[in-house]
Amino acid sequence: MSLESNRPIVFIGSVGGHLADLYSVAQFITSEKKAFLTFSRPKREGLHNHYYMLDPRTSLIRMLLNGLQSAILFVRLRPKFVISSGAGFSIPFVVLSYIIGIKVVHFELACQVELPSKTGNFFRKLGIECFCQNHSL
């Protein structure tokens, strides 16, 4: 098995609808190793190939800690591709992946009916490919 084939596709999104949508996408990718990054919730702890990160909310210190976690997980996982459904906690990992040259795709959830999310707007400004489930966006 080559080193390239050991590198996972990383799915990153917050709990709830974000993670549920990522699970839906992941089921169509059958021949690849997968890893899921989300922030910790007790009922999700211990799932195979799931990694839990700090949710920074609006705290700069927590965002810096999240950035450190992102760097550690990036080195540990060495992703070959990143698929994001957003939330602010995903920004450091996605940006690091993009800067290093890993292919990144972000998609907006169907619940975004009037405006793209703040995370989606930020990623678009960086040049990350973004897709919307809602045609009005």
Coordinates of N, CA and C in Angstrom, one line a residue:
M1 N 0.8 -1.2 0.0 CA 0.0 0.0 0.0 C 0.9 1.2 0.0
S2 N 0.6 2.1 -0.9 CA 1.5 3.3 -1.0 C 1.1 4.3 0.1
L3 N 2.1 5.2 0.4 CA 1.9 6.3 1.3 C 0.7 7.1 1.0
E4 N 0.5 7.4 -0.3 CA -0.6 8.3 -0.8 C -1.9 7.6 -0.4
S5 N -2.0 6.3 -0.5 CA -3.3 5.7 -0.3 C -3.6 5.6 1.2
N6 N -2.7 5.8 2.1 CA -2.9 5.9 3.5 C -3.4 7.2 4.0
R7 N -3.3 8.2 3.1 CA -3.8 9.5 3.5 C -5.3 9.6 3.4
P8 N -6.0 10.1 4.4 CA -7.4 10.1 4.4 C -8.0 11.3 3.7
I9 N -9.2 11.2 3.3 CA -10.1 12.3 3.0 C -10.6 12.8 4.3
V10 N -10.4 14.1 4.6 CA -10.9 14.6 5.9 C -12.2 15.4 5.6
F11 N -13.2 15.0 6.4 CA -14.5 15.7 6.4 C -14.6 16.5 7.7
I12 N -14.8 17.8 7.6 CA -14.8 18.7 8.8 C -16.1 19.5 8.8
G13 N -16.8 19.4 9.9 CA -18.0 20.2 10.1 C -18.5 20.1 11.6
S14 N -19.3 21.0 12.0 CA -19.8 21.0 13.3 C -20.9 19.9 13.5
V15 N -21.2 19.6 14.7 CA -22.2 18.6 15.0 C -23.6 19.1 14.4
G16 N -24.5 18.1 14.4 CA -25.8 18.4 13.9 C -25.9 18.3 12.4
G17 N -26.6 19.2 11.7 CA -26.8 19.1 10.2 C -25.5 19.1 9.4
H18 N -24.5 19.9 9.9 CA -23.2 19.9 9.2 C -22.6 18.5 9.1
L19 N -22.5 17.9 10.2 CA -21.9 16.5 10.3 C -22.8 15.5 9.6
A20 N -24.1 15.6 9.7 CA -25.0 14.7 9.0 C -24.9 14.8 7.5
D21 N -24.7 16.0 7.0 CA -24.5 16.2 5.6 C -23.2 15.6 5.1
L22 N -22.1 15.7 6.0 CA -20.8 15.1 5.7 C -20.9 13.6 5.6
Y23 N -21.7 13.0 6.6 CA -21.9 11.5 6.5 C -22.6 11.1 5.2
S24 N -23.5 11.9 4.8 CA -24.2 11.6 3.5 C -23.3 11.6 2.3
V25 N -22.4 12.6 2.3 CA -21.4 12.7 1.2 C -20.4 11.5 1.3
A26 N -20.0 11.2 2.6 CA -18.9 10.2 2.8 C -19.4 8.8 2.4
Q27 N -20.7 8.5 2.4 CA -21.2 7.2 2.1 C -21.0 6.9 0.6
F28 N -20.8 7.9 -0.2 CA -20.6 7.7 -1.7 C -19.1 7.5 -2.0
I29 N -18.2 7.7 -1.0 CA -16.8 7.6 -1.2 C -16.4 6.3 -0.5
T30 N -16.4 5.2 -1.2 CA -16.3 3.9 -0.6 C -14.8 3.4 -0.6
S31 N -14.0 3.8 -1.5 CA -12.7 3.2 -1.6 C -11.6 4.0 -0.9
E32 N -11.9 4.9 -0.1 CA -10.9 5.8 0.5 C -11.0 5.8 2.0
K33 N -9.8 6.0 2.6 CA -9.8 6.1 4.0 C -10.4 7.5 4.4
K34 N -11.1 7.5 5.5 CA -11.8 8.8 5.9 C -11.5 9.1 7.3
A35 N -11.6 10.4 7.6 CA -11.4 10.9 8.9 C -12.5 12.1 9.1
F36 N -13.1 12.1 10.3 CA -14.1 13.2 10.5 C -13.6 14.0 11.7
L37 N -13.6 15.4 11.4 CA -13.2 16.3 12.5 C -14.5 17.1 12.8
T38 N -14.7 17.2 14.1 CA -15.9 17.9 14.6 C -15.5 18.4 16.0
F39 N -16.4 19.2 16.7 CA -16.1 19.5 18.0 C -16.8 18.5 18.9
S40 N -16.3 18.4 20.1 CA -16.7 17.3 21.0 C -18.2 17.4 21.5
R41 N -18.8 16.3 21.5 CA -20.2 16.1 22.1 C -20.1 14.7 22.7
P42 N -20.6 14.6 24.0 CA -20.5 13.3 24.7 C -21.0 12.1 23.9
K43 N -22.1 12.2 23.2 CA -22.7 11.0 22.5 C -21.9 10.7 21.3
R44 N -21.0 11.5 20.8 CA -20.2 11.3 19.6 C -18.8 10.7 20.0
E45 N -18.4 10.9 21.2 CA -17.0 10.5 21.6 C -16.8 9.0 21.4
G46 N -15.6 8.7 21.0 CA -15.2 7.3 20.8 C -15.6 6.7 19.5
L47 N -16.1 7.4 18.6 CA -16.4 6.9 17.2 C -15.1 6.7 16.5
H48 N -15.1 5.6 15.7 CA -13.9 5.3 14.9 C -13.6 6.4 13.9
N49 N -12.4 6.8 13.7 CA -11.9 7.8 12.7 C -12.6 9.2 13.0
H50 N -12.9 9.5 14.2 CA -13.4 10.8 14.5 C -12.4 11.5 15.4
Y51 N -12.2 12.8 15.2 CA -11.3 13.6 15.9 C -12.0 14.8 16.4
Y52 N -11.8 15.2 17.7 CA -12.6 16.2 18.3 C -11.7 17.4 18.6
M53 N -12.2 18.6 18.2 CA -11.5 19.8 18.3 C -12.3 20.8 19.2
L54 N -11.6 21.8 19.7 CA -12.2 22.8 20.5 C -13.0 23.7 19.7
D55 N -14.2 24.0 20.1 CA -15.1 25.0 19.4 C -14.8 26.4 20.0
P56 N -14.2 27.3 19.2 CA -13.7 28.5 19.7 C -14.8 29.6 20.0
R57 N -16.0 29.4 19.3 CA -17.1 30.4 19.4 C -16.5 31.7 19.1
T58 N -16.5 32.7 20.0 CA -16.0 34.0 19.7 C -14.7 34.4 20.5
S59 N -14.1 33.4 21.1 CA -12.9 33.7 21.9 C -11.6 33.6 21.1
L60 N -10.8 34.6 21.1 CA -9.6 34.6 20.4 C -8.6 33.6 20.9
I61 N -8.5 33.4 22.2 CA -7.7 32.4 22.8 C -8.1 31.0 22.4
R62 N -9.4 30.7 22.5 CA -9.9 29.4 22.0 C -9.6 29.2 20.6
M63 N -9.7 30.2 19.7 CA -9.4 30.1 18.3 C -7.9 29.8 18.1
L64 N -7.0 30.4 18.9 CA -5.6 30.1 18.9 C -5.3 28.6 19.3
L65 N -6.0 28.2 20.3 CA -5.9 26.8 20.7 C -6.4 25.8 19.6
N66 N -7.5 26.2 19.0 CA -8.1 25.4 17.9 C -7.1 25.4 16.8
G67 N -6.4 26.5 16.5 CA -5.3 26.5 15.5 C -4.2 25.6 15.8
L68 N -3.8 25.5 17.0 CA -2.8 24.5 17.5 C -3.3 23.1 17.3
Q69 N -4.5 22.8 17.7 CA -5.1 21.5 17.5 C -5.1 21.2 16.0
S70 N -5.5 22.1 15.2 CA -5.5 21.9 13.7 C -4.2 21.6 13.2
A71 N -3.1 22.3 13.6 CA -1.8 22.0 13.1 C -1.4 20.6 13.5
I72 N -1.6 20.2 14.8 CA -1.3 18.8 15.2 C -2.0 17.8 14.4
L73 N -3.3 18.0 14.3 CA -4.1 17.0 13.5 C -3.7 16.9 12.0
F74 N -3.4 18.1 11.5 CA -2.9 18.1 10.1 C -1.7 17.2 9.9
V75 N -0.7 17.4 10.8 CA 0.5 16.6 10.7 C 0.2 15.1 10.9
R76 N -0.7 14.9 11.9 CA -1.0 13.5 12.2 C -1.8 12.8 11.0
L77 N -2.7 13.5 10.4 CA -3.6 12.9 9.4 C -3.0 13.0 8.0
R78 N -2.3 14.1 7.7 CA -1.7 14.4 6.4 C -2.8 14.1 5.3
P79 N -3.9 14.9 5.3 CA -5.0 14.6 4.4 C -4.6 14.7 2.9
K80 N -5.3 14.0 2.1 CA -5.1 14.1 0.7 C -6.2 15.0 0.1
F81 N -7.3 15.2 0.8 CA -8.4 16.0 0.3 C -9.2 16.5 1.6
V82 N -9.8 17.7 1.6 CA -10.6 18.1 2.7 C -11.9 18.6 2.1
I83 N -13.0 18.1 2.8 CA -14.4 18.5 2.5 C -14.9 19.1 3.7
S84 N -15.4 20.4 3.6 CA -15.9 21.1 4.8 C -17.3 21.5 4.6
S85 N -18.1 21.4 5.6 CA -19.4 21.9 5.6 C -19.5 23.1 6.6
G86 N -18.4 23.5 7.1 CA -18.3 24.8 7.8 C -18.5 24.7 9.3
A87 N -18.8 25.9 9.8 CA -18.8 26.4 11.1 C -17.4 26.9 11.4
G88 N -17.3 27.9 12.2 CA -16.1 28.7 12.5 C -14.9 27.8 12.9
F89 N -15.2 26.8 13.7 CA -14.1 26.0 14.2 C -13.2 25.3 13.1
S90 N -13.8 25.2 11.9 CA -13.1 24.5 10.8 C -12.1 25.4 10.1
I91 N -12.2 26.7 10.3 CA -11.3 27.6 9.6 C -9.9 27.4 9.7
P92 N -9.3 27.2 10.9 CA -7.8 27.0 10.9 C -7.4 25.7 10.2
F93 N -8.1 24.6 10.3 CA -7.7 23.4 9.6 C -7.8 23.5 8.1
V94 N -8.9 24.1 7.6 CA -9.1 24.3 6.2 C -8.1 25.3 5.6
V95 N -7.9 26.4 6.3 CA -6.9 27.3 5.8 C -5.5 26.7 5.7
L96 N -5.1 26.0 6.8 CA -3.8 25.3 6.8 C -3.7 24.3 5.6
S97 N -4.7 23.6 5.4 CA -4.7 22.6 4.3 C -4.6 23.3 2.9
Y98 N -5.3 24.4 2.8 CA -5.3 25.2 1.5 C -3.9 25.8 1.3
I99 N -3.3 26.3 2.3 CA -2.0 26.9 2.2 C -0.9 25.9 1.8
I100 N -1.0 24.7 2.4 CA -0.1 23.6 2.1 C -0.3 23.1 0.7
G101 N -1.4 23.3 0.1 CA -1.7 22.8 -1.2 C -2.6 21.6 -1.3
I102 N -3.3 21.3 -0.3 CA -4.3 20.2 -0.3 C -5.6 20.7 -0.9
K103 N -6.2 19.9 -1.8 CA -7.4 20.3 -2.4 C -8.5 20.4 -1.3
V104 N -9.2 21.6 -1.3 CA -10.3 21.8 -0.3 C -11.5 22.2 -1.0
V105 N -12.6 21.6 -0.6 CA -14.0 22.0 -1.1 C -14.9 22.3 0.1
H106 N -15.6 23.4 0.0 CA -16.6 23.7 1.1 C -17.9 23.7 0.4
F107 N -18.9 23.2 1.2 CA -20.3 23.3 0.7 C -21.2 23.9 1.7
E108 N -22.1 24.8 1.2 CA -23.1 25.4 2.1 C -24.2 24.5 2.3
L109 N -24.8 24.4 3.5 CA -25.9 23.6 3.7 C -27.2 24.1 3.1
A110 N -28.1 23.3 2.9 CA -29.4 23.7 2.3 C -30.1 24.7 3.2
C111 N -29.8 24.8 4.4 CA -30.5 25.8 5.3 C -30.1 27.2 5.0
Q112 N -29.0 27.4 4.3 CA -28.6 28.7 3.9 C -29.4 29.1 2.7
V113 N -30.5 29.8 3.0 CA -31.4 30.1 1.9 C -31.3 31.6 1.4
E114 N -30.8 32.5 2.2 CA -30.8 33.9 1.7 C -29.4 34.3 1.4
L115 N -28.4 34.0 2.3 CA -27.1 34.5 2.2 C -26.1 33.3 2.5
P116 N -24.9 33.4 1.9 CA -23.9 32.4 2.3 C -23.5 32.6 3.7
S117 N -23.0 31.5 4.3 CA -22.5 31.6 5.7 C -21.3 32.5 5.8
K118 N -20.9 33.0 7.0 CA -19.7 33.7 7.2 C -18.5 32.9 6.9
T119 N -18.5 31.6 7.2 CA -17.4 30.7 6.9 C -17.3 30.6 5.4
G120 N -18.4 30.4 4.7 CA -18.4 30.3 3.3 C -17.8 31.5 2.6
N121 N -18.3 32.7 3.1 CA -17.8 33.9 2.5 C -16.3 34.1 2.7
F122 N -15.8 33.7 3.9 CA -14.4 33.8 4.2 C -13.6 32.8 3.2
F123 N -14.1 31.6 3.1 CA -13.4 30.6 2.2 C -13.4 31.1 0.7
R124 N -14.5 31.7 0.3 CA -14.6 32.2 -1.1 C -13.5 33.3 -1.3
K125 N -13.3 34.2 -0.4 CA -12.4 35.2 -0.5 C -10.9 34.7 -0.6
L126 N -10.7 33.5 0.0 CA -9.4 32.9 -0.1 C -9.2 32.2 -1.4
G127 N -10.3 31.9 -2.1 CA -10.2 31.2 -3.4 C -10.5 29.7 -3.3
I128 N -11.0 29.3 -2.1 CA -11.4 27.9 -1.9 C -12.7 27.7 -2.7
E129 N -12.8 26.5 -3.3 CA -14.0 26.2 -4.1 C -15.2 26.0 -3.1
C130 N -16.3 26.7 -3.4 CA -17.5 26.6 -2.5 C -18.7 26.2 -3.4
F131 N -19.5 25.4 -2.9 CA -20.7 24.9 -3.5 C -21.9 25.1 -2.6
C132 N -23.1 25.4 -3.2 CA -24.3 25.7 -2.4 C -25.3 24.6 -2.8
Q133 N -26.0 24.2 -1.8 CA -27.1 23.2 -2.0 C -28.4 24.0 -2.5
N134 N -28.5 25.3 -2.1 CA -29.6 26.0 -2.4 C -29.4 26.8 -3.7
H135 N -30.2 26.7 -4.7 CA -30.0 27.4 -6.0 C -30.0 28.9 -5.9
S136 N -30.7 29.4 -4.9 CA -30.9 30.9 -4.8 C -29.5 31.6 -4.4
L137 N -28.6 30.8 -3.9 CA -27.3 31.4 -3.6 C -26.4 31.3 -4.8

